XYZ file of C-alpha atoms in Angstrom:
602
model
C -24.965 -45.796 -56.304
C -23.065 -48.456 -58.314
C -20.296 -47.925 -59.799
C -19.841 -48.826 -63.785
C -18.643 -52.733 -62.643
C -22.045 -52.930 -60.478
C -20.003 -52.509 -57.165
C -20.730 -50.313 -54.582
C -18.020 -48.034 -53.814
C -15.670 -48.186 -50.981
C -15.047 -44.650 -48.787
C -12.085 -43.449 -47.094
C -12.336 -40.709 -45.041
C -9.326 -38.540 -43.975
C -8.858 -36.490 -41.223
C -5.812 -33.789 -40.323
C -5.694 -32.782 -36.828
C -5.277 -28.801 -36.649
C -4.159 -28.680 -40.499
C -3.818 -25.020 -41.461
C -5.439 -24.116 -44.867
C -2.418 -23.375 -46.581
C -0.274 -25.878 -45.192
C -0.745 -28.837 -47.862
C 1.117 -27.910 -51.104
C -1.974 -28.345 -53.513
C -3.037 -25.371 -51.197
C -0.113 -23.385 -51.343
C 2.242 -24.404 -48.742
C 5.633 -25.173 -48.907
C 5.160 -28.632 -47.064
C 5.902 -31.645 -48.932
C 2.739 -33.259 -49.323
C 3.304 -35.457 -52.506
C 0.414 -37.732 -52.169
C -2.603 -35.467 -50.732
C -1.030 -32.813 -53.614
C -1.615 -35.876 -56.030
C -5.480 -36.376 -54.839
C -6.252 -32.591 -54.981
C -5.078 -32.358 -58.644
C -7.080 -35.194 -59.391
C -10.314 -34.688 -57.880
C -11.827 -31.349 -56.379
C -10.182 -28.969 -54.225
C -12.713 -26.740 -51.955
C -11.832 -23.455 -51.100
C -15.380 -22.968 -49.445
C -15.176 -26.167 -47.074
C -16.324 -25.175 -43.181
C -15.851 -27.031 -40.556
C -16.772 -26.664 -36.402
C -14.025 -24.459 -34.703
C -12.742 -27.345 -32.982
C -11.962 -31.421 -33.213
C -14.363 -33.639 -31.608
C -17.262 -30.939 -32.578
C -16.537 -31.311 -36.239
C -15.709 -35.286 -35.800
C -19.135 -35.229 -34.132
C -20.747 -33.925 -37.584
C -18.920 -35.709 -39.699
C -19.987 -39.287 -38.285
C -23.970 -37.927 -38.031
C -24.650 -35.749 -40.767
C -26.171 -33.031 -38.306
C -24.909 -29.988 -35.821
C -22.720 -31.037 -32.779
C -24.963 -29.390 -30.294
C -27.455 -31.843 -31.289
C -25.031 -34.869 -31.641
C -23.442 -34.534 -27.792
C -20.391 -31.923 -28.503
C -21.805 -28.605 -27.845
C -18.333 -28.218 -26.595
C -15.155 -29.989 -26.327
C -15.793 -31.679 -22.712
C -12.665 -30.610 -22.116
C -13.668 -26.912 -22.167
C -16.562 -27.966 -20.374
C -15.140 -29.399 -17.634
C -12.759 -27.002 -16.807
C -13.457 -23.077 -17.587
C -9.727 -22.128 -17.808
C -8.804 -25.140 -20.343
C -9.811 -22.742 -23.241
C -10.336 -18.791 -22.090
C -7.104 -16.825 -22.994
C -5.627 -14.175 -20.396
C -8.646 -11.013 -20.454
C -11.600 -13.720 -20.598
C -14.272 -13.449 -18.096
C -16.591 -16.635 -19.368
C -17.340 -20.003 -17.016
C -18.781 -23.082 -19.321
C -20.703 -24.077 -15.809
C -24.036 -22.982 -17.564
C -23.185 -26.073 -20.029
C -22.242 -29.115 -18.040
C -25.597 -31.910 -17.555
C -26.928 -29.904 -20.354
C -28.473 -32.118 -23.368
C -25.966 -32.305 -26.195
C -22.800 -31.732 -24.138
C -22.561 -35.074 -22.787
C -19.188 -34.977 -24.748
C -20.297 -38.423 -26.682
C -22.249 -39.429 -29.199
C -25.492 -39.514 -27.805
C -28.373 -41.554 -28.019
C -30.254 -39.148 -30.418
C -28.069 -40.055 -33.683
C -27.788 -42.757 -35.799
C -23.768 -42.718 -36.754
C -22.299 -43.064 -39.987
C -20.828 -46.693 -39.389
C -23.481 -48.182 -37.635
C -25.790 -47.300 -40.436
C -22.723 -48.760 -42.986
C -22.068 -52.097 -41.243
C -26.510 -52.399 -41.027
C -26.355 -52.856 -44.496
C -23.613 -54.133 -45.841
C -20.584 -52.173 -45.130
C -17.291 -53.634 -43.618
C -16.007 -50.471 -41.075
C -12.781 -50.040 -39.865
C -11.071 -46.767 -38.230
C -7.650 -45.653 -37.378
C -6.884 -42.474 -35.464
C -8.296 -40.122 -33.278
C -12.128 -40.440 -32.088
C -12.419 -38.085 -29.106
C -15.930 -38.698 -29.096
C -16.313 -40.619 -25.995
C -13.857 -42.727 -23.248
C -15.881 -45.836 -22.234
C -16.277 -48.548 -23.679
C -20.017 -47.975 -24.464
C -19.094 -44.903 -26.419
C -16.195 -46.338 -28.307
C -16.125 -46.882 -32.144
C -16.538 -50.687 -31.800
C -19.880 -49.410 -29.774
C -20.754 -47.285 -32.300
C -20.271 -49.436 -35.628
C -16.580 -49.901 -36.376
C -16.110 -53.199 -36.890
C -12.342 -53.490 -36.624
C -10.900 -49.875 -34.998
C -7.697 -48.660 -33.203
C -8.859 -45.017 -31.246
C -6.880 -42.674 -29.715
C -9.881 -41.974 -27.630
C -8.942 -38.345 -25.429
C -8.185 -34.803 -27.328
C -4.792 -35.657 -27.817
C -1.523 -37.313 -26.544
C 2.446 -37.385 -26.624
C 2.668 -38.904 -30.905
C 5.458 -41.034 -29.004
C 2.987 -42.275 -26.072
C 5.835 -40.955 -23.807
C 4.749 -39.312 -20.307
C 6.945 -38.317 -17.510
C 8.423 -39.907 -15.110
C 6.252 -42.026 -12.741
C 7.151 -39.918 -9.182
C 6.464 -36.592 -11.063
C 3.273 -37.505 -12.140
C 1.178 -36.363 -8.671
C 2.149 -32.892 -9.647
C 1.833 -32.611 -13.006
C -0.469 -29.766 -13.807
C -3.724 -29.776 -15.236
C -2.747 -28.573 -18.757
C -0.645 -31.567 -19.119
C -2.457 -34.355 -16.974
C -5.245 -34.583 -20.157
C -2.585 -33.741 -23.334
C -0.243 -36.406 -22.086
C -1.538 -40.208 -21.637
C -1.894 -41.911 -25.223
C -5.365 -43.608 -23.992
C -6.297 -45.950 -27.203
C -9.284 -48.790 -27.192
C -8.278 -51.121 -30.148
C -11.956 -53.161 -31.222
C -13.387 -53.543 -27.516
C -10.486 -53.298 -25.258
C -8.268 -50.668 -23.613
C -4.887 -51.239 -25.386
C -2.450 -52.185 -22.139
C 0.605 -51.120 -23.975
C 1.198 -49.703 -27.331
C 4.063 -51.234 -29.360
C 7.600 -50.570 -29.410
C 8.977 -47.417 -31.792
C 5.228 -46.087 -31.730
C 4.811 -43.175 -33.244
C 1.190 -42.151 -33.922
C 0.754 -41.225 -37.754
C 3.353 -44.441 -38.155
C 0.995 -46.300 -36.125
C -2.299 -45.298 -37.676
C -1.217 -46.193 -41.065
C 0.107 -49.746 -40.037
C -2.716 -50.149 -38.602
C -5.327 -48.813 -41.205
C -2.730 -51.178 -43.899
C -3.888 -53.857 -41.593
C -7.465 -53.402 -41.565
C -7.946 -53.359 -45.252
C -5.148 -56.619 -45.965
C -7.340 -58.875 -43.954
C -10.705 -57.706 -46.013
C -8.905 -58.178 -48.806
C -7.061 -61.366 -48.065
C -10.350 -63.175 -46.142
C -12.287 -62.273 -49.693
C -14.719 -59.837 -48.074
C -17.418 -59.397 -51.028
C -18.599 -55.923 -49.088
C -17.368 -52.726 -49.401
C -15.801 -50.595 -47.138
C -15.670 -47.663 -45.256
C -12.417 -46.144 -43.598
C -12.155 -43.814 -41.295
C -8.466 -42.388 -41.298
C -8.773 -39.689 -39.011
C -5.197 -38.318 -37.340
C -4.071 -36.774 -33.794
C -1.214 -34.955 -36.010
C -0.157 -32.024 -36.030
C -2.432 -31.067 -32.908
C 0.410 -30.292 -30.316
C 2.488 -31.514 -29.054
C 4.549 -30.748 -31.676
C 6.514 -33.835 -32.552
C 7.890 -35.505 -35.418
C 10.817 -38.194 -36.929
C 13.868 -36.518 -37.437
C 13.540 -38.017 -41.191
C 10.938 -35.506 -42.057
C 11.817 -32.324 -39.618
C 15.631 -32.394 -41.375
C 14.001 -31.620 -44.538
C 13.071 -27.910 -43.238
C 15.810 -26.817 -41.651
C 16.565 -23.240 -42.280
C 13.009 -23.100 -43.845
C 11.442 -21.075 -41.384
C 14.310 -18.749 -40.134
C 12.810 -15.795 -41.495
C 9.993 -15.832 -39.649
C 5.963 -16.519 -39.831
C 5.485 -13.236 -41.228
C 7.150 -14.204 -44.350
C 5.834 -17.348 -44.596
C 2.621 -15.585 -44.187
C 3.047 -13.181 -47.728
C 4.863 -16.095 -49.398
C 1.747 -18.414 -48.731
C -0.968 -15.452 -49.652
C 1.748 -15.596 -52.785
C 1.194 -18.579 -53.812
C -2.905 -19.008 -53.110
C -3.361 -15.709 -55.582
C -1.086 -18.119 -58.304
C -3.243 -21.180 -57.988
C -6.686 -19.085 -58.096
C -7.609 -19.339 -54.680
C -7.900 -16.228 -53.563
C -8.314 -13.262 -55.570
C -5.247 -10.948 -56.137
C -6.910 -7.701 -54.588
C -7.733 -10.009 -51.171
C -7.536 -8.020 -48.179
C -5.613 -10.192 -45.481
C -7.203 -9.539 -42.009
C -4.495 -8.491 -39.963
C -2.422 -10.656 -37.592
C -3.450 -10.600 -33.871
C -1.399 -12.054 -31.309
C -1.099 -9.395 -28.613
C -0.601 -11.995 -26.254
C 2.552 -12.993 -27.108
C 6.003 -11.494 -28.177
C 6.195 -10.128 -31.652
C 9.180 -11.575 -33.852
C 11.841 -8.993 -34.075
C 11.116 -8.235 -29.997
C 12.381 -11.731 -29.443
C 15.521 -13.034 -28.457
C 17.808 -14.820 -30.922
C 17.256 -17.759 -28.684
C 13.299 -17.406 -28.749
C 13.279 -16.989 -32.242
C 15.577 -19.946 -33.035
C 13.432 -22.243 -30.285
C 10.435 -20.841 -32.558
C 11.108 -22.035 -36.059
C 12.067 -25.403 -34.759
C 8.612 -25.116 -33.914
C 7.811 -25.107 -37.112
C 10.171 -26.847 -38.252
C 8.808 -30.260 -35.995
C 4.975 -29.109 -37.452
C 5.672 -29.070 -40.811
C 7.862 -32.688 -40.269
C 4.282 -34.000 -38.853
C 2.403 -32.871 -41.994
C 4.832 -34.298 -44.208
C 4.343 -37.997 -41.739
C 0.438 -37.699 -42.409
C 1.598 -37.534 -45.812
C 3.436 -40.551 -46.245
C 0.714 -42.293 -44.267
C -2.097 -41.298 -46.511
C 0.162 -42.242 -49.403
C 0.914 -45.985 -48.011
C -3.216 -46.332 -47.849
C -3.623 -45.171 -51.307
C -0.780 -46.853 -52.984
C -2.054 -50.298 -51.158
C -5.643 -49.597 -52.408
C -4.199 -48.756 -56.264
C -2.446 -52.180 -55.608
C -5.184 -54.086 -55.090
C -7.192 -52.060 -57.652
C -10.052 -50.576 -55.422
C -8.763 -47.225 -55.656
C -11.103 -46.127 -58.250
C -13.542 -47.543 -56.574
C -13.486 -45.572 -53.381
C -14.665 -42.149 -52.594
C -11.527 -40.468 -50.981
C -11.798 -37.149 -48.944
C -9.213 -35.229 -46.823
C -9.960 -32.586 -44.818
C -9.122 -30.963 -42.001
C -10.950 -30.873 -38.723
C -10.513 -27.010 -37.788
C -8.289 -24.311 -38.603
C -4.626 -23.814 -37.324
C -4.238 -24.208 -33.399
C -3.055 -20.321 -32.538
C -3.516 -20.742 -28.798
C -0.422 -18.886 -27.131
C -0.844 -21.253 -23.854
C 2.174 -19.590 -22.344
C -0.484 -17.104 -21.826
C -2.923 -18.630 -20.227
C -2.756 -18.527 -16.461
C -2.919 -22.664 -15.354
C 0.564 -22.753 -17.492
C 2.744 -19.605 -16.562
C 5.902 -19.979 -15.452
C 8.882 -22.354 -16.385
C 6.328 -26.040 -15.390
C 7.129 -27.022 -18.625
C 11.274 -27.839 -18.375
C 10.359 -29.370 -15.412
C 8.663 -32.715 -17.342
C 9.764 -32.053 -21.035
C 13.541 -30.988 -22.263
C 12.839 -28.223 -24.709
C 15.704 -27.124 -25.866
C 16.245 -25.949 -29.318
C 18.143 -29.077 -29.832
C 15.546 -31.618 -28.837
C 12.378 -29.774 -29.605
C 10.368 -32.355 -31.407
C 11.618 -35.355 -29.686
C 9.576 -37.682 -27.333
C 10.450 -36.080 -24.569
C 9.766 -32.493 -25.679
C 6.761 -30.177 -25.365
C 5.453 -27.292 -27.860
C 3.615 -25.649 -29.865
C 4.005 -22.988 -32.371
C 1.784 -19.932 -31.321
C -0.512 -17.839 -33.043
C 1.853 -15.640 -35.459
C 2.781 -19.487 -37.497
C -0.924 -20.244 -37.407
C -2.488 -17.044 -38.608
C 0.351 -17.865 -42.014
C -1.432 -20.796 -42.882
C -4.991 -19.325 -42.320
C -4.290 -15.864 -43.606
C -6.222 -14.283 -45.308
C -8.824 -15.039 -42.908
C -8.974 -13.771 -39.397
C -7.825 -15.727 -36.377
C -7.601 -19.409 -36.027
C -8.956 -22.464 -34.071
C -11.907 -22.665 -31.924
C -13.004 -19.433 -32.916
C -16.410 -18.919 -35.166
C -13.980 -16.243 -37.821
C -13.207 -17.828 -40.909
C -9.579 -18.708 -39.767
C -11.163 -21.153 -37.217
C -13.816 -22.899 -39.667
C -12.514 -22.654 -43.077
C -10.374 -25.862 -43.778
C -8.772 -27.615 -46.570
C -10.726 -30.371 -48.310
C -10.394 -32.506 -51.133
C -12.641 -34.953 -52.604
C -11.648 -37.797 -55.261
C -13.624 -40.282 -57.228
C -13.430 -40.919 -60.939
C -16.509 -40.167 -62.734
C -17.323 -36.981 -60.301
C -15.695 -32.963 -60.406
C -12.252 -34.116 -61.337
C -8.862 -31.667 -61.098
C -11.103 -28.617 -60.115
C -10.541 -25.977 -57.766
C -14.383 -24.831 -56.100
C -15.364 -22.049 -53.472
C -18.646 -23.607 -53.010
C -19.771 -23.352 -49.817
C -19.945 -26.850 -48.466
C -19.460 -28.080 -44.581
C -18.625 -31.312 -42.462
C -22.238 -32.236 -41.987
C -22.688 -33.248 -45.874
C -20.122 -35.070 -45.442
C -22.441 -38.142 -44.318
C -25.479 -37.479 -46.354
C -23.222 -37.942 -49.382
C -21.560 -40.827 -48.533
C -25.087 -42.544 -47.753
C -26.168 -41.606 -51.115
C -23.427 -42.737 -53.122
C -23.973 -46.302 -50.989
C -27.493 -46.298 -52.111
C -28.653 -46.153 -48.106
C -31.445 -43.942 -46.664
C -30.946 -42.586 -43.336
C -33.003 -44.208 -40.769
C -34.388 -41.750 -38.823
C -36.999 -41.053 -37.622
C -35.940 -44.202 -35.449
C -32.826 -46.428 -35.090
C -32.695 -49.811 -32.837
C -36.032 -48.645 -31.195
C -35.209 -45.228 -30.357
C -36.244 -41.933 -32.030
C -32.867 -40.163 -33.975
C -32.894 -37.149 -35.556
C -32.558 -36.512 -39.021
C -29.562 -35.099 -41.220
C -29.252 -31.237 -41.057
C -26.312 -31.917 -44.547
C -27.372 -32.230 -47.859
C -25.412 -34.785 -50.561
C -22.587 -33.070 -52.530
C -23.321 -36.106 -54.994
C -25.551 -34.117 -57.638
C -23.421 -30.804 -57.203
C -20.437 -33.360 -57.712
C -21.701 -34.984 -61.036
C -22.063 -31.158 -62.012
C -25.548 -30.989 -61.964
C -26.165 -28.195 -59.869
C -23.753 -24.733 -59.535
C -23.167 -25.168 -55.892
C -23.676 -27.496 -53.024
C -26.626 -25.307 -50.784
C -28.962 -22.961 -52.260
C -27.342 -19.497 -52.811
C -29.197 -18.263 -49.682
C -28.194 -21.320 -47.480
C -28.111 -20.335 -43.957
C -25.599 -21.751 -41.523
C -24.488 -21.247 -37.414
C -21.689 -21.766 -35.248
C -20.939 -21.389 -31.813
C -18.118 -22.662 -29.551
C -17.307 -21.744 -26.245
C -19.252 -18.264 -26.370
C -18.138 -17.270 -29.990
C -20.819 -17.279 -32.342
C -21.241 -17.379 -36.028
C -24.175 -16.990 -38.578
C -24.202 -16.906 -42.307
C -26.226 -16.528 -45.148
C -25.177 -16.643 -48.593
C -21.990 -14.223 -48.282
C -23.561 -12.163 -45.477
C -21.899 -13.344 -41.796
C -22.223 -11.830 -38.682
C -20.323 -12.741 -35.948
C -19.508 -12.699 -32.417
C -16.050 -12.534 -30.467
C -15.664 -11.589 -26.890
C -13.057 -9.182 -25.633
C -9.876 -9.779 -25.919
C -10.007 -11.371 -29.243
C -13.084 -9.261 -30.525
C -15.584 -6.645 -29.822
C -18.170 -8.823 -27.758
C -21.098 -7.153 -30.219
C -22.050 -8.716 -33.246
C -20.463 -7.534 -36.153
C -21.563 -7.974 -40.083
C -19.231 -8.968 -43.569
C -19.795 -9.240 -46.849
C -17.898 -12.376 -47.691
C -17.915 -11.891 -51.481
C -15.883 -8.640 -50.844
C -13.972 -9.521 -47.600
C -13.084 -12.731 -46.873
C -10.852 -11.528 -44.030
C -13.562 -10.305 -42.353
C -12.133 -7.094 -41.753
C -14.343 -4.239 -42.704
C -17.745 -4.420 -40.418
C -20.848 -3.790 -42.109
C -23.015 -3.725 -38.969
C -23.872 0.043 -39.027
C -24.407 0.812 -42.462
C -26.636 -2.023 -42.932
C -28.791 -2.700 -39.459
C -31.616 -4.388 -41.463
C -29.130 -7.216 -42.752
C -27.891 -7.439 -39.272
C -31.174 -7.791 -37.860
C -32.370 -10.069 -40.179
C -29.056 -12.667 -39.620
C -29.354 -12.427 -35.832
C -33.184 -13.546 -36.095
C -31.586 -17.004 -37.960
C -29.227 -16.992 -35.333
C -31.878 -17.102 -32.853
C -33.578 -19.712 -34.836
C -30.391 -21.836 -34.785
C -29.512 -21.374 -30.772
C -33.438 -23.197 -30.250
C -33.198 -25.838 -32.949
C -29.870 -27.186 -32.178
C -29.917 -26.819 -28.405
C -27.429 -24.278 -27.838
C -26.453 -22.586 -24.362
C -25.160 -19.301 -24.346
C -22.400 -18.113 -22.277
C -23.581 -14.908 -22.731
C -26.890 -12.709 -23.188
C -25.451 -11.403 -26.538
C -25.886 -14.902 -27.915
C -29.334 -15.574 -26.530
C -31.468 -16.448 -23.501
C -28.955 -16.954 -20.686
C -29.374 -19.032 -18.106
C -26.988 -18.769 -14.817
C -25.453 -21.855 -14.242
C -26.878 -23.747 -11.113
C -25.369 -24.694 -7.972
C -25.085 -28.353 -9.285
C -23.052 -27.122 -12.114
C -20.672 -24.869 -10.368
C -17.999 -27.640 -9.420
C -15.326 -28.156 -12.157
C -13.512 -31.337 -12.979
C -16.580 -33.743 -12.263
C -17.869 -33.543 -16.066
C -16.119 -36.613 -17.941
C -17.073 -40.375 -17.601
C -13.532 -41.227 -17.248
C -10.898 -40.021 -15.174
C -7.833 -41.771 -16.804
C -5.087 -39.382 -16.353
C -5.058 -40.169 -12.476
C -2.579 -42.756 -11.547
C -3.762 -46.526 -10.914
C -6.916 -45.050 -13.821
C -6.060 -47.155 -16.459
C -5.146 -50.933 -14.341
C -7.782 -53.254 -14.941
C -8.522 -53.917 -11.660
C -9.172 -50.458 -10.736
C -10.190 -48.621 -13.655
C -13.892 -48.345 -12.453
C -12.805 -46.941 -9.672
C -12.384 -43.740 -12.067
C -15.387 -43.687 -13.762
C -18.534 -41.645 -13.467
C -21.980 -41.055 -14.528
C -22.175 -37.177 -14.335
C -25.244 -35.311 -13.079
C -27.680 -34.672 -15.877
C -30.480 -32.238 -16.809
C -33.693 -33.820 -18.178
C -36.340 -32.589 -20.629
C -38.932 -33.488 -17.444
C -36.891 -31.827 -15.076
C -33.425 -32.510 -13.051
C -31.971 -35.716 -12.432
């Protein structure tokens, strides 16, 4: 599509790590976001926008436009490496059944065309800054996969400083921290040896993103571009310049229930919930409940939130250096913005979880109240703050409940839905169709570079954005999730959905949407028809998009074989173990891991 001056437009995609729906201020938070605020009054706000239930799953969709059980992230290989990486306290499920499996290689495989490859074939400049976490070797990096100029934070995440501990403490670090420590980036087509002095990581991502664009626009690059801005902030550890944290001190001393009304508050005054919404309760059994703590606890707590709410505020600046240097150079009303979020608030309590019990952490981070959100601390802020930025929906990230899908978006671009707020429902994977359609670019499948891709499973928000149509998806539109055993299936405002024991029922339960968007009251008996009807699209889904159950309640189960029992053998790269990343030995701690065939084992 060309735009009134017979360009093509330019697209900059934005991506918040962990962002809680509420959190921005456009969406009711008390966070100073000045410049995302500033795009969401100007273009579209969605109150309806779904993402996967975790990062590289949704990051997965949103580069190929179809499900990430299809695209190579079934699951975070994280999760699927290691069984206790992601199953609170009470949990009882192994991902063994998973690992060789087709489409949780935990890359991009070889059965999608991605979004900048298909850009740069014809005619798009591509450049990315931020987190990819879809793939650590060079053959699966961004520059393999059509980034022409890229700097990737390529694991789950990392210290925002790039600090680790010590060098003698690192044989005994424990295996929470060994992958959520090492600030592993590939900048074009080589490991990056040493990042630069005062790094910070939404800092460096936006000097680096400034770069990218200057030298298209100073070399007189006639094409287009697409940007891909996507951030490792505020996924924990939580960490932030004492610039932005000083600005909410005292903020937060009343606690996250309070926060929680005062954000529910302010979403009924914009129109984004309705005033009679039913909030689903807060669950967090796991951990202590606010006036049980200690005066200490509670003070080491809202620094917590004080350091998160400093990192939003840092993406914030960031985005607003971007778009300030595109309205400089006058291409900012010529390029497609969108900010979103890749999941809903992080709520894990991991003090709960058994690999990190007991005091490991003061032993490589100093967590004191006074340094909590330095380099050298370690935190995160639990799943009372988490469930006040998702409230009213229940629960949080990597779970299939609205808490864990439902994110903040906004979309900008003169000429389209301009200072709106929308509930249509609309997800990550039309993300890409729409951006191909604006560029005037077909999708290549059913082949791409002599292989056979599959298609799109998005549609193109572009005719629902000119205001042609009511809503992105037909009314009926039906729509699955699953992550790490939890399962999710809707249809229009009918969902059912599936939560083991501790944080559900481990049956499938049924909501109206349209009446209870916290998912609170469960439908399942009065309406068994509905049920039955949902679960028989959920079936559908599991065998279309290549899902493997963890458990019979989500569909044919298949006990894991002996070759997938072992843990820890699962990812190509190794790079938390010392001597990983020198040059000379880096092979050394790479793999290619056992894999399951269509014609049979490998």
């Amino acid at each position: 599509m060309a735009t009134p001056n017979g360009k093509r437009p330019n697209f900059l995609i934005i991506v918040a790590d962990d962002l809680g729906f509420s959190d921005p201020g456009c969406f009711g938070g008390e966070i100073q976001t000045p410049n995302i605020d500033k795009l969401g009054k100007e273009g579209v706000r969605f109150t309806g926008f779904h993402s996967a239930a975790a990062c590289s799953p949704t990051r997965a969709m949103i580069m190929t436009g179809t499900d990430h059980h299809i695209a190579g992230l079934g699951n975070l290989i994280e999760w699927t490496n290691f069984s206790g990486q992601n199953f609170p306290k009470g949990s009882k499920f192994s991902t063994a059944p998973q690992r060789g499996m087709p489409g949780y290689e935990g890359y991009l495989n070889e059965k999608v065309a991605v979004l900048p490859e298909i850009l740069r074939d014809s005619g798009y400049h591509t450049v990315m800054s931020g987190k990819w976490h879809l793939g650590l070797k060079k053959e699966r990096s961004p520059h393999a996969r059509g980034f022409e100029r890229s700097l990737a934070l390529l694991p789950a995440c990392a210290s925002h400083y790039g600090y680790e501990p010590e060098e003698e403490k690192k044989g005994n670090i424990p295996k929470f921290l060994e992958m959520s420590v090492i600030s592993l980036h590939m900048e074009d087509d080589h490991y990056v040896k040493e990042l630069p002095k005062g790094w910070y990581s939404s800092n460096g991502y936006g000097d680096r993103m400034l770069q990218y664009l200057s030298e298209w626009k100073e070399r007189g690059d006639e094409r287009p571009f697409f940007a891909y801005y996507p951030f490792s902030a505020p996924h924990w550890p939580l960490q932030a310049p004492k610039e932005y944290m000083d600005h909410y001190k005292g903020v937060y001393d009343e606690g996250p229930e309070v926060l929680r009304q005062k954000r529910l508050h302010e979403l009924i005054k914009l129109g984004m919930i309705n005033p009679d919404t039913e909030a689903h309760p807060v669950v967090a059994d796991e951990v202590t409940g606010w006036d049980e703590m200690s005066e200490e606890d509670r003070k080491k707590s809202c620094k917590a939130m004080e350091a998160y709410a400093g990192m939003v505020e840092c993406i914030d600046h960031n985005v607003g250096r971007v778009i300030d240097y595109l309205k400089e150079i006058d291409e900012l009303d010529n390029t497609f913005v969108m900010f979103l979020s890749d999941n809903g608030a992080e709520g894990a309590a991991y003090e709960a979880y058994p690999m990190v019990k007991g005091p490991l952490m003061e032993q490589f981070y100093n967590n004191s109240i006074e340094n909590i959100g330095a380099y050298d601390s370690f935190v995160w802020y639990g799943p009372r703050w988490a469930q006040a930025a998702t409230a009213p929906s229940r629960l949080y990230k990597a779970y299939t409940t609205e808490g864990g899908v439902r994110v903040p978006c906004i979309a900008r671009y003169p000429g389209l839905r301009e200072s709106q707020i929308s509930d249509t429902f609309a997800t990550v994977m039309d993300i890409a169709p729409t951006v191909l359609e604006l560029a005037g670019i077909k999708h290549p499948a059913p082949t791409y570079q002599g292989r056979e891709v599959v298609p799109m499973r998005g549609l193109s928000m572009l005719s629902w954005l000119h205001g042609n149509q009511q809503r992105v998806h037909d009314e009926d539109y039906i729509y699955g999730w699953e992550l790490c055993g939890r399962g999710a299936l809707r249809k229009g405002n009918w969902k059912t959905v599936f939560i083991p024991k501790p944080k559900g029922t481990e049956t499938w339960q049924l909501y109206d949407l349209s009446k209870d968007p916290g998912e609170i009251h469960d439908l399942a008996d009065k309406y068994p028809e509905k049920l039955e009807e949902l679960l028989g699209h959920w079936d559908k889904y599991v065998k279309e998009c290549g899902v493997i159950p963890l458990q019979p309640e989500l569909g044919t189960y298949v006990v894991a074989t002996e070759e997938q029992m072992p843990e820890n053998g699962w990812m190509e790269y190794d790079y938390w173990k010392p001597g990983a990343r020198d040059e000379e030995t880096r092979q050394k701690f790479m793999r290619e891991p056992w894999r399951f065939h269509k014609a049979g084992l490998d």
